[in-house]
């Protein structure tokens, strides 16, 4: 399932024919890069690949003022079928993607406790900033949000809050966890 394809095909199905700049602008206005893995800069290339695959087709080329010509695309029947597949997959997918922090935590045994704690506090501060930015963005956008967009904001905010809570617990237990990890590792070396 490609989030970029889902977004482009979904926008063309929902809003009708558009050129690449309009699609990119919609991604920027919705701040997709904050809550999805869709990167606005990748949309032009994706649109061209989907055109080559027959999922979208050029409808016409327009030129406004001194701007470069822009190709207007529309979704095809094959594109609507592809949209259904991606949408259905995304709605049913329950996989939690692995987070690199889990692997890193497995290998902190040779780091001083202060360094591990500092890195985790920096990470938590970054997540807190993301949470606050998302709250601010939601509050600014609230008068213009649909009911579904409010639910999406809530989902993102809850996930960020859960991460913050987990970091708080981890930081509170860090000295004990690192000591237990060292004790268990030393006990395991005696077996060899």
mmCIF file of N, CA, C and O in Angstrom, residues 32-135:
data_model
loop_
_atom_site.group_PDB
_atom_site.id
_atom_site.type_symbol
_atom_site.label_atom_id
_atom_site.label_comp_id
_atom_site.label_asym_id
_atom_site.label_seq_id
_atom_site.Cartn_x
_atom_site.Cartn_y
_atom_site.Cartn_z
ATOM 1 N N UNK A 32 0.306 17.156 5.398
ATOM 2 C CA UNK A 32 0.405 15.697 5.348
ATOM 3 C C UNK A 32 1.718 15.172 5.902
ATOM 4 O O UNK A 32 1.758 14.088 6.483
ATOM 5 N N UNK A 33 2.795 15.926 5.700
ATOM 6 C CA UNK A 33 4.095 15.450 6.172
ATOM 7 C C UNK A 33 4.169 15.350 7.693
ATOM 8 O O UNK A 33 5.044 14.674 8.221
ATOM 9 N N UNK A 34 3.227 15.959 8.420
ATOM 10 C CA UNK A 34 3.215 15.873 9.876
ATOM 11 C C UNK A 34 2.520 14.617 10.388
ATOM 12 O O UNK A 34 2.791 14.175 11.499
ATOM 13 N N UNK A 35 1.613 14.070 9.615
ATOM 14 C CA UNK A 35 0.827 12.942 10.146
ATOM 15 C C UNK A 35 0.704 11.770 9.179
ATOM 16 O O UNK A 35 0.014 10.802 9.470
ATOM 17 N N UNK A 36 1.398 11.836 8.035
ATOM 18 C CA UNK A 36 1.459 10.697 7.117
ATOM 19 C C UNK A 36 2.895 10.554 6.624
ATOM 20 O O UNK A 36 3.744 11.392 6.921
ATOM 21 N N UNK A 37 3.152 9.532 5.839
ATOM 22 C CA UNK A 37 4.467 9.410 5.229
ATOM 23 C C UNK A 37 4.471 9.951 3.798
ATOM 24 O O UNK A 37 5.372 9.681 3.024
ATOM 25 N N UNK A 38 3.486 10.761 3.442
ATOM 26 C CA UNK A 38 3.439 11.415 2.136
ATOM 27 C C UNK A 38 4.317 12.657 2.192
ATOM 28 O O UNK A 38 4.157 13.503 3.067
ATOM 29 N N UNK A 39 5.247 12.741 1.256
ATOM 30 C CA UNK A 39 6.136 13.896 1.162
ATOM 31 C C UNK A 39 5.711 14.725 -0.059
ATOM 32 O O UNK A 39 5.731 14.215 -1.182
ATOM 33 N N UNK A 40 5.318 15.984 0.155
ATOM 34 C CA UNK A 40 4.840 16.792 -0.968
ATOM 35 C C UNK A 40 5.796 16.826 -2.163
ATOM 36 O O UNK A 40 5.362 16.833 -3.311
ATOM 37 N N UNK A 41 7.092 16.796 -1.918
ATOM 38 C CA UNK A 41 8.059 16.827 -3.010
ATOM 39 C C UNK A 41 8.046 15.592 -3.891
ATOM 40 O O UNK A 41 8.542 15.620 -5.018
ATOM 41 N N UNK A 42 7.482 14.499 -3.408
ATOM 42 C CA UNK A 42 7.474 13.252 -4.183
ATOM 43 C C UNK A 42 6.236 13.120 -5.071
ATOM 44 O O UNK A 42 6.124 12.165 -5.842
ATOM 45 N N UNK A 43 5.321 14.063 -4.972
ATOM 46 C CA UNK A 43 4.034 13.914 -5.663
ATOM 47 C C UNK A 43 4.142 14.037 -7.176
ATOM 48 O O UNK A 43 3.438 13.338 -7.901
ATOM 49 N N UNK A 44 5.018 14.917 -7.683
ATOM 50 C CA UNK A 44 5.149 15.066 -9.137
ATOM 51 C C UNK A 44 5.634 13.772 -9.779
ATOM 52 O O UNK A 44 5.089 13.318 -10.776
ATOM 53 N N UNK A 45 6.666 13.181 -9.203
ATOM 54 C CA UNK A 45 7.186 11.923 -9.736
ATOM 55 C C UNK A 45 6.149 10.815 -9.669
ATOM 56 O O UNK A 45 6.002 10.030 -10.606
ATOM 57 N N UNK A 46 5.419 10.759 -8.556
ATOM 58 C CA UNK A 46 4.374 9.739 -8.407
ATOM 59 C C UNK A 46 3.286 9.939 -9.450
ATOM 60 O O UNK A 46 2.797 8.972 -10.045
ATOM 61 N N UNK A 47 2.921 11.178 -9.701
ATOM 62 C CA UNK A 47 1.892 11.476 -10.703
ATOM 63 C C UNK A 47 2.341 11.015 -12.091
ATOM 64 O O UNK A 47 1.573 10.396 -12.832
ATOM 65 N N UNK A 48 3.599 11.247 -12.425
ATOM 66 C CA UNK A 48 4.125 10.809 -13.721
ATOM 67 C C UNK A 48 4.164 9.283 -13.821
ATOM 68 O O UNK A 48 3.834 8.714 -14.871
ATOM 69 N N UNK A 49 4.556 8.612 -12.739
ATOM 70 C CA UNK A 49 4.578 7.141 -12.754
ATOM 71 C C UNK A 49 3.165 6.585 -12.910
ATOM 72 O O UNK A 49 2.939 5.633 -13.654
ATOM 73 N N UNK A 50 2.204 7.185 -12.219
ATOM 74 C CA UNK A 50 0.825 6.714 -12.326
ATOM 75 C C UNK A 50 0.259 6.971 -13.720
ATOM 76 O O UNK A 50 -0.538 6.182 -14.217
ATOM 77 N N UNK A 51 0.697 8.055 -14.360
ATOM 78 C CA UNK A 51 0.267 8.316 -15.738
ATOM 79 C C UNK A 51 0.835 7.241 -16.667
ATOM 80 O O UNK A 51 0.120 6.721 -17.541
ATOM 81 N N UNK A 52 2.092 6.876 -16.467
ATOM 82 C CA UNK A 52 2.712 5.827 -17.285
ATOM 83 C C UNK A 52 2.031 4.480 -17.074
ATOM 84 O O UNK A 52 1.978 3.652 -17.991
ATOM 85 N N UNK A 53 1.472 4.252 -15.886
ATOM 86 C CA UNK A 53 0.780 3.001 -15.566
ATOM 87 C C UNK A 53 -0.697 3.020 -15.962
ATOM 88 O O UNK A 53 -1.399 2.025 -15.800
ATOM 89 N N UNK A 54 -1.184 4.162 -16.414
ATOM 90 C CA UNK A 54 -2.577 4.258 -16.826
ATOM 91 C C UNK A 54 -3.561 4.487 -15.684
ATOM 92 O O UNK A 54 -4.769 4.333 -15.861
ATOM 93 N N UNK A 55 -3.064 4.866 -14.508
ATOM 94 C CA UNK A 55 -3.943 5.120 -13.367
ATOM 95 C C UNK A 55 -4.530 6.530 -13.408
ATOM 96 O O UNK A 55 -5.603 6.783 -12.875
ATOM 97 N N UNK A 56 -3.791 7.439 -14.025
ATOM 98 C CA UNK A 56 -4.269 8.793 -14.300
ATOM 99 C C UNK A 56 -3.927 9.096 -15.746
ATOM 100 O O UNK A 56 -3.063 8.447 -16.339
ATOM 101 N N UNK A 57 -4.620 10.086 -16.313
ATOM 102 C CA UNK A 57 -4.286 10.454 -17.699
ATOM 103 C C UNK A 57 -4.311 11.976 -17.824
ATOM 104 O O UNK A 57 -5.123 12.648 -17.176
ATOM 105 N N UNK A 58 -3.429 12.482 -18.695
ATOM 106 C CA UNK A 58 -3.443 13.918 -18.948
ATOM 107 C C UNK A 58 -4.744 14.299 -19.654
ATOM 108 O O UNK A 58 -5.171 13.627 -20.582
ATOM 109 N N UNK A 59 -5.370 15.330 -19.189
ATOM 110 C CA UNK A 59 -6.623 15.801 -19.751
ATOM 111 C C UNK A 59 -6.372 16.956 -20.704
ATOM 112 O O UNK A 59 -6.888 16.998 -21.821
ATOM 113 N N UNK A 60 -5.557 17.915 -20.246
ATOM 114 C CA UNK A 60 -5.212 19.078 -21.065
ATOM 115 C C UNK A 60 -4.018 19.774 -20.415
ATOM 116 O O UNK A 60 -3.650 19.478 -19.279
ATOM 117 N N UNK A 61 -3.447 20.704 -21.131
ATOM 118 C CA UNK A 61 -2.372 21.523 -20.591
ATOM 119 C C UNK A 61 -2.846 22.970 -20.579
ATOM 120 O O UNK A 61 -3.416 23.435 -21.571
ATOM 121 N N UNK A 62 -2.628 23.636 -19.448
ATOM 122 C CA UNK A 62 -3.046 25.025 -19.297
ATOM 123 C C UNK A 62 -1.840 25.894 -18.988
ATOM 124 O O UNK A 62 -0.869 25.438 -18.402
ATOM 125 N N UNK A 63 -1.950 27.147 -19.386
ATOM 126 C CA UNK A 63 -0.903 28.121 -19.061
ATOM 127 C C UNK A 63 -1.596 29.378 -18.563
ATOM 128 O O UNK A 63 -2.480 29.908 -19.233
ATOM 129 N N UNK A 64 -1.199 29.831 -17.388
ATOM 130 C CA UNK A 64 -1.773 31.048 -16.825
ATOM 131 C C UNK A 64 -0.677 32.095 -16.704
ATOM 132 O O UNK A 64 0.323 31.884 -16.007
ATOM 133 N N UNK A 65 -0.866 33.218 -17.368
ATOM 134 C CA UNK A 65 0.116 34.299 -17.304
ATOM 135 C C UNK A 65 1.495 33.828 -17.718
ATOM 136 O O UNK A 65 1.657 33.101 -18.697
ATOM 137 N N UNK A 66 2.488 34.240 -16.953
ATOM 138 C CA UNK A 66 3.866 33.867 -17.259
ATOM 139 C C UNK A 66 4.299 32.558 -16.635
ATOM 140 O O UNK A 66 5.467 32.189 -16.702
ATOM 141 N N UNK A 67 3.366 31.843 -16.040
ATOM 142 C CA UNK A 67 3.703 30.560 -15.415
ATOM 143 C C UNK A 67 3.963 29.506 -16.479
ATOM 144 O O UNK A 67 3.430 29.574 -17.588
ATOM 145 N N UNK A 68 4.730 28.480 -16.098
ATOM 146 C CA UNK A 68 4.960 27.390 -17.054
ATOM 147 C C UNK A 68 3.663 26.620 -17.309
ATOM 148 O O UNK A 68 2.752 26.640 -16.484
ATOM 149 N N UNK A 69 3.586 25.955 -18.455
ATOM 150 C CA UNK A 69 2.379 25.149 -18.738
ATOM 151 C C UNK A 69 2.227 24.047 -17.687
ATOM 152 O O UNK A 69 3.209 23.473 -17.238
ATOM 153 N N UNK A 70 0.976 23.782 -17.324
ATOM 154 C CA UNK A 70 0.693 22.746 -16.330
ATOM 155 C C UNK A 70 -0.290 21.747 -16.925
ATOM 156 O O UNK A 70 -1.320 22.127 -17.471
ATOM 157 N N UNK A 71 0.054 20.463 -16.757
ATOM 158 C CA UNK A 71 -0.798 19.398 -17.264
ATOM 159 C C UNK A 71 -1.842 19.049 -16.219
ATOM 160 O O UNK A 71 -1.509 18.785 -15.065
ATOM 161 N N UNK A 72 -3.091 19.055 -16.638
ATOM 162 C CA UNK A 72 -4.210 18.688 -15.773
ATOM 163 C C UNK A 72 -4.428 17.180 -15.946
ATOM 164 O O UNK A 72 -4.529 16.683 -17.065
ATOM 165 N N UNK A 73 -4.496 16.462 -14.824
ATOM 166 C CA UNK A 73 -4.691 15.015 -14.840
ATOM 167 C C UNK A 73 -6.067 14.661 -14.278
ATOM 168 O O UNK A 73 -6.587 15.365 -13.408
ATOM 169 N N UNK A 74 -6.583 13.542 -14.758
ATOM 170 C CA UNK A 74 -7.803 12.984 -14.191
ATOM 171 C C UNK A 74 -7.554 11.517 -13.884
ATOM 172 O O UNK A 74 -6.704 10.873 -14.492
ATOM 173 N N UNK A 75 -8.306 10.987 -12.939
ATOM 174 C CA UNK A 75 -8.186 9.580 -12.568
ATOM 175 C C UNK A 75 -8.903 8.731 -13.612
ATOM 176 O O UNK A 75 -9.932 9.127 -14.151
ATOM 177 N N UNK A 76 -8.331 7.576 -13.922
ATOM 178 C CA UNK A 76 -8.936 6.662 -14.886
ATOM 179 C C UNK A 76 -9.746 5.589 -14.146
ATOM 180 O O UNK A 76 -9.705 5.498 -12.916
ATOM 181 N N UNK A 77 -10.418 4.747 -14.908
ATOM 182 C CA UNK A 77 -11.141 3.622 -14.318
ATOM 183 C C UNK A 77 -10.167 2.711 -13.580
ATOM 184 O O UNK A 77 -10.451 2.252 -12.467
ATOM 185 N N UNK A 78 -8.994 2.466 -14.194
ATOM 186 C CA UNK A 78 -7.968 1.652 -13.530
ATOM 187 C C UNK A 78 -7.489 2.331 -12.244
ATOM 188 O O UNK A 78 -7.210 1.676 -11.239
ATOM 189 N N UNK A 79 -7.392 3.655 -12.283
ATOM 190 C CA UNK A 79 -6.982 4.411 -11.106
ATOM 191 C C UNK A 79 -7.997 4.307 -9.978
ATOM 192 O O UNK A 79 -7.633 4.201 -8.807
ATOM 193 N N UNK A 80 -9.278 4.327 -10.335
ATOM 194 C CA UNK A 80 -10.321 4.174 -9.309
ATOM 195 C C UNK A 80 -10.254 2.785 -8.675
ATOM 196 O O UNK A 80 -10.437 2.633 -7.468
ATOM 197 N N UNK A 81 -9.959 1.781 -9.492
ATOM 198 C CA UNK A 81 -9.800 0.424 -8.961
ATOM 199 C C UNK A 81 -8.589 0.373 -8.017
ATOM 200 O O UNK A 81 -8.655 -0.203 -6.924
ATOM 201 N N UNK A 82 -7.489 0.980 -8.437
ATOM 202 C CA UNK A 82 -6.276 1.035 -7.602
ATOM 203 C C UNK A 82 -6.562 1.788 -6.296
ATOM 204 O O UNK A 82 -6.111 1.382 -5.222
ATOM 205 N N UNK A 83 -7.319 2.875 -6.372
ATOM 206 C CA UNK A 83 -7.698 3.633 -5.184
ATOM 207 C C UNK A 83 -8.471 2.743 -4.216
ATOM 208 O O UNK A 83 -8.198 2.743 -3.011
ATOM 209 N N UNK A 84 -9.416 1.978 -4.725
ATOM 210 C CA UNK A 84 -10.195 1.073 -3.876
ATOM 211 C C UNK A 84 -9.285 0.069 -3.164
ATOM 212 O O UNK A 84 -9.465 -0.200 -1.975
ATOM 213 N N UNK A 85 -8.326 -0.463 -3.876
ATOM 214 C CA UNK A 85 -7.401 -1.445 -3.294
ATOM 215 C C UNK A 85 -6.583 -0.798 -2.182
ATOM 216 O O UNK A 85 -6.485 -1.326 -1.069
ATOM 217 N N UNK A 86 -5.992 0.363 -2.463
ATOM 218 C CA UNK A 86 -5.158 1.041 -1.465
ATOM 219 C C UNK A 86 -5.980 1.495 -0.255
ATOM 220 O O UNK A 86 -5.549 1.362 0.882
ATOM 221 N N UNK A 87 -7.166 2.019 -0.519
ATOM 222 C CA UNK A 87 -8.017 2.491 0.573
ATOM 223 C C UNK A 87 -8.443 1.330 1.460
ATOM 224 O O UNK A 87 -8.369 1.397 2.683
ATOM 225 N N UNK A 88 -8.879 0.235 0.846
ATOM 226 C CA UNK A 88 -9.315 -0.939 1.601
ATOM 227 C C UNK A 88 -8.163 -1.511 2.429
ATOM 228 O O UNK A 88 -8.340 -1.863 3.598
ATOM 229 N N UNK A 89 -6.989 -1.587 1.831
ATOM 230 C CA UNK A 89 -5.810 -2.089 2.539
ATOM 231 C C UNK A 89 -5.482 -1.207 3.735
ATOM 232 O O UNK A 89 -5.244 -1.697 4.841
ATOM 233 N N UNK A 90 -5.487 0.104 3.530
ATOM 234 C CA UNK A 90 -5.137 1.033 4.609
ATOM 235 C C UNK A 90 -6.162 0.991 5.739
ATOM 236 O O UNK A 90 -5.802 1.073 6.916
ATOM 237 N N UNK A 91 -7.432 0.859 5.406
ATOM 238 C CA UNK A 91 -8.468 0.828 6.437
ATOM 239 C C UNK A 91 -8.391 -0.432 7.296
ATOM 240 O O UNK A 91 -8.795 -0.423 8.451
ATOM 241 N N UNK A 92 -7.867 -1.516 6.731
ATOM 242 C CA UNK A 92 -7.806 -2.781 7.457
ATOM 243 C C UNK A 92 -6.436 -3.079 8.069
ATOM 244 O O UNK A 92 -6.321 -3.959 8.915
ATOM 245 N N UNK A 93 -5.412 -2.363 7.649
ATOM 246 C CA UNK A 93 -4.047 -2.642 8.092
ATOM 247 C C UNK A 93 -3.875 -2.244 9.559
ATOM 248 O O UNK A 93 -4.133 -1.099 9.932
ATOM 249 N N UNK A 94 -3.459 -3.183 10.381
ATOM 250 C CA UNK A 94 -3.261 -2.913 11.809
ATOM 251 C C UNK A 94 -1.799 -3.021 12.223
ATOM 252 O O UNK A 94 -1.494 -2.979 13.411
ATOM 253 N N UNK A 95 -0.914 -3.154 11.275
ATOM 254 C CA UNK A 95 0.505 -3.285 11.615
ATOM 255 C C UNK A 95 1.014 -2.026 12.303
ATOM 256 O O UNK A 95 0.735 -0.916 11.875
ATOM 257 N N UNK A 96 1.743 -2.231 13.356
ATOM 258 C CA UNK A 96 2.464 -1.129 13.987
ATOM 259 C C UNK A 96 3.887 -1.225 13.451
ATOM 260 O O UNK A 96 4.561 -2.236 13.656
ATOM 261 N N UNK A 97 4.315 -0.201 12.771
ATOM 262 C CA UNK A 97 5.645 -0.228 12.179
ATOM 263 C C UNK A 97 6.710 -0.227 13.276
ATOM 264 O O UNK A 97 6.555 0.454 14.288
ATOM 265 N N UNK A 98 7.784 -0.984 13.073
ATOM 266 C CA UNK A 98 8.852 -1.004 14.073
ATOM 267 C C UNK A 98 9.423 0.398 14.269
ATOM 268 O O UNK A 98 9.552 1.165 13.324
ATOM 269 N N UNK A 99 9.759 0.702 15.500
ATOM 270 C CA UNK A 99 10.345 1.992 15.817
ATOM 271 C C UNK A 99 11.818 1.773 16.119
ATOM 272 O O UNK A 99 12.151 0.956 16.981
ATOM 273 N N UNK A 100 12.727 2.481 15.464
ATOM 274 C CA UNK A 100 14.158 2.268 15.678
ATOM 275 C C UNK A 100 14.604 2.449 17.127
ATOM 276 O O UNK A 100 15.618 1.898 17.526
ATOM 277 N N UNK A 101 13.858 3.202 17.921
ATOM 278 C CA UNK A 101 14.260 3.399 19.320
ATOM 279 C C UNK A 101 14.292 2.069 20.069
ATOM 280 O O UNK A 101 15.142 1.863 20.931
ATOM 281 N N UNK A 102 13.409 1.147 19.719
ATOM 282 C CA UNK A 102 13.378 -0.138 20.415
ATOM 283 C C UNK A 102 14.674 -0.906 20.189
ATOM 284 O O UNK A 102 15.241 -1.474 21.121
ATOM 285 N N UNK A 103 15.151 -0.899 18.963
ATOM 286 C CA UNK A 103 16.416 -1.570 18.659
ATOM 287 C C UNK A 103 17.580 -0.846 19.326
ATOM 288 O O UNK A 103 18.486 -1.481 19.875
ATOM 289 N N UNK A 104 17.549 0.474 19.315
ATOM 290 C CA UNK A 104 18.623 1.241 19.953
ATOM 291 C C UNK A 104 18.681 0.960 21.451
ATOM 292 O O UNK A 104 19.774 0.816 22.016
ATOM 293 N N UNK A 105 17.506 0.866 22.099
ATOM 294 C CA UNK A 105 17.483 0.597 23.539
ATOM 295 C C UNK A 105 18.092 -0.761 23.874
ATOM 296 O O UNK A 105 18.667 -0.939 24.952
ATOM 297 N N UNK A 106 17.986 -1.681 22.958
ATOM 298 C CA UNK A 106 18.557 -3.009 23.171
ATOM 299 C C UNK A 106 20.089 -2.956 23.221
ATOM 300 O O UNK A 106 20.729 -3.838 23.785
ATOM 301 N N UNK A 107 20.660 -1.872 22.668
ATOM 302 C CA UNK A 107 22.122 -1.787 22.546
ATOM 303 C C UNK A 107 22.711 -0.559 23.237
ATOM 304 O O UNK A 107 23.661 0.041 22.733
ATOM 305 N N UNK A 108 22.178 -0.184 24.385
ATOM 306 C CA UNK A 108 22.714 0.974 25.111
ATOM 307 C C UNK A 108 23.642 0.568 26.255
ATOM 308 O O UNK A 108 24.107 1.416 27.005
ATOM 309 N N UNK A 109 23.932 -0.728 26.390
ATOM 310 C CA UNK A 109 24.671 -1.215 27.543
ATOM 311 C C UNK A 109 26.045 -0.577 27.708
ATOM 312 O O UNK A 109 26.534 -0.463 28.826
ATOM 313 N N UNK A 110 26.682 -0.130 26.640
ATOM 314 C CA UNK A 110 28.017 0.461 26.778
ATOM 315 C C UNK A 110 27.974 1.990 26.853
ATOM 316 O O UNK A 110 29.010 2.637 26.870
ATOM 317 N N UNK A 111 26.793 2.555 26.934
ATOM 318 C CA UNK A 111 26.646 4.005 27.028
ATOM 319 C C UNK A 111 26.474 4.420 28.493
ATOM 320 O O UNK A 111 25.821 3.720 29.258
ATOM 321 N N UNK A 112 27.046 5.559 28.864
ATOM 322 C CA UNK A 112 26.800 6.063 30.222
ATOM 323 C C UNK A 112 25.319 6.406 30.400
ATOM 324 O O UNK A 112 24.651 6.842 29.450
ATOM 325 N N UNK A 113 24.815 6.185 31.585
ATOM 326 C CA UNK A 113 23.409 6.466 31.876
ATOM 327 C C UNK A 113 23.040 7.904 31.507
ATOM 328 O O UNK A 113 21.962 8.164 30.983
ATOM 329 N N UNK A 114 23.957 8.849 31.764
ATOM 330 C CA UNK A 114 23.677 10.256 31.462
ATOM 331 C C UNK A 114 23.453 10.469 29.967
ATOM 332 O O UNK A 114 22.605 11.260 29.569
ATOM 333 N N UNK A 115 24.220 9.763 29.135
ATOM 334 C CA UNK A 115 24.077 9.908 27.681
ATOM 335 C C UNK A 115 22.759 9.325 27.187
ATOM 336 O O UNK A 115 22.086 9.920 26.345
ATOM 337 N N UNK A 116 22.395 8.165 27.724
ATOM 338 C CA UNK A 116 21.125 7.545 27.342
ATOM 339 C C UNK A 116 19.977 8.455 27.763
ATOM 340 O O UNK A 116 19.070 8.751 26.987
ATOM 341 N N UNK A 117 20.038 8.941 28.996
ATOM 342 C CA UNK A 117 18.994 9.828 29.508
ATOM 343 C C UNK A 117 18.888 11.106 28.693
ATOM 344 O O UNK A 117 17.787 11.566 28.377
ATOM 345 N N UNK A 118 20.041 11.698 28.352
ATOM 346 C CA UNK A 118 20.032 12.939 27.568
ATOM 347 C C UNK A 118 19.398 12.716 26.201
ATOM 348 O O UNK A 118 18.595 13.532 25.732
ATOM 349 N N UNK A 119 19.756 11.606 25.553
ATOM 350 C CA UNK A 119 19.182 11.304 24.237
ATOM 351 C C UNK A 119 17.666 11.117 24.337
ATOM 352 O O UNK A 119 16.905 11.614 23.499
ATOM 353 N N UNK A 120 17.225 10.406 25.362
ATOM 354 C CA UNK A 120 15.783 10.172 25.535
ATOM 355 C C UNK A 120 15.042 11.466 25.872
ATOM 356 O O UNK A 120 13.929 11.694 25.399
ATOM 357 N N UNK A 121 15.665 12.320 26.681
ATOM 358 C CA UNK A 121 15.032 13.605 26.996
ATOM 359 C C UNK A 121 14.943 14.485 25.749
ATOM 360 O O UNK A 121 13.932 15.155 25.531
ATOM 361 N N UNK A 122 15.987 14.459 24.916
ATOM 362 C CA UNK A 122 15.950 15.216 23.648
ATOM 363 C C UNK A 122 14.839 14.688 22.750
ATOM 364 O O UNK A 122 14.099 15.466 22.138
ATOM 365 N N UNK A 123 14.723 13.374 22.681
ATOM 366 C CA UNK A 123 13.682 12.758 21.856
ATOM 367 C C UNK A 123 12.295 13.129 22.390
ATOM 368 O O UNK A 123 11.394 13.458 21.637
ATOM 369 N N UNK A 124 12.150 13.086 23.702
ATOM 370 C CA UNK A 124 10.866 13.445 24.298
ATOM 371 C C UNK A 124 10.535 14.907 24.029
ATOM 372 O O UNK A 124 9.394 15.264 23.748
ATOM 373 N N UNK A 125 11.534 15.784 24.118
ATOM 374 C CA UNK A 125 11.312 17.210 23.852
ATOM 375 C C UNK A 125 10.858 17.424 22.411
ATOM 376 O O UNK A 125 9.962 18.241 22.144
ATOM 377 N N UNK A 126 11.443 16.678 21.489
ATOM 378 C CA UNK A 126 11.035 16.784 20.087
ATOM 379 C C UNK A 126 9.595 16.315 19.903
ATOM 380 O O UNK A 126 8.803 16.947 19.192
ATOM 381 N N UNK A 127 9.240 15.206 20.534
ATOM 382 C CA UNK A 127 7.865 14.710 20.464
ATOM 383 C C UNK A 127 6.889 15.690 21.107
ATOM 384 O O UNK A 127 5.790 15.914 20.597
ATOM 385 N N UNK A 128 7.303 16.298 22.211
ATOM 386 C CA UNK A 128 6.455 17.286 22.874
ATOM 387 C C UNK A 128 6.233 18.490 21.959
ATOM 388 O O UNK A 128 5.118 19.020 21.877
ATOM 389 N N UNK A 129 7.277 18.893 21.271
ATOM 390 C CA UNK A 129 7.149 20.005 20.318
ATOM 391 C C UNK A 129 6.171 19.637 19.194
ATOM 392 O O UNK A 129 5.320 20.446 18.811
ATOM 393 N N UNK A 130 6.298 18.406 18.681
ATOM 394 C CA UNK A 130 5.362 17.944 17.643
ATOM 395 C C UNK A 130 3.926 17.960 18.166
ATOM 396 O O UNK A 130 3.007 18.375 17.464
ATOM 397 N N UNK A 131 3.748 17.501 19.391
ATOM 398 C CA UNK A 131 2.422 17.465 20.003
ATOM 399 C C UNK A 131 1.858 18.877 20.126
ATOM 400 O O UNK A 131 0.700 19.131 19.762
ATOM 401 N N UNK A 132 2.668 19.798 20.643
ATOM 402 C CA UNK A 132 2.218 21.178 20.795
ATOM 403 C C UNK A 132 1.928 21.825 19.440
ATOM 404 O O UNK A 132 0.934 22.554 19.299
ATOM 405 N N UNK A 133 2.767 21.556 18.453
ATOM 406 C CA UNK A 133 2.531 22.100 17.107
ATOM 407 C C UNK A 133 1.234 21.570 16.521
ATOM 408 O O UNK A 133 0.467 22.313 15.903
ATOM 409 N N UNK A 134 0.981 20.285 16.737
ATOM 410 C CA UNK A 134 -0.239 19.685 16.217
ATOM 411 C C UNK A 134 -1.470 20.255 16.933
ATOM 412 O O UNK A 134 -2.496 20.510 16.299
ATOM 413 N N UNK A 135 -1.374 20.472 18.241
ATOM 414 C CA UNK A 135 -2.472 21.097 18.980
ATOM 415 C C UNK A 135 -2.750 22.507 18.446
ATOM 416 O O UNK A 135 -3.907 22.889 18.222
#
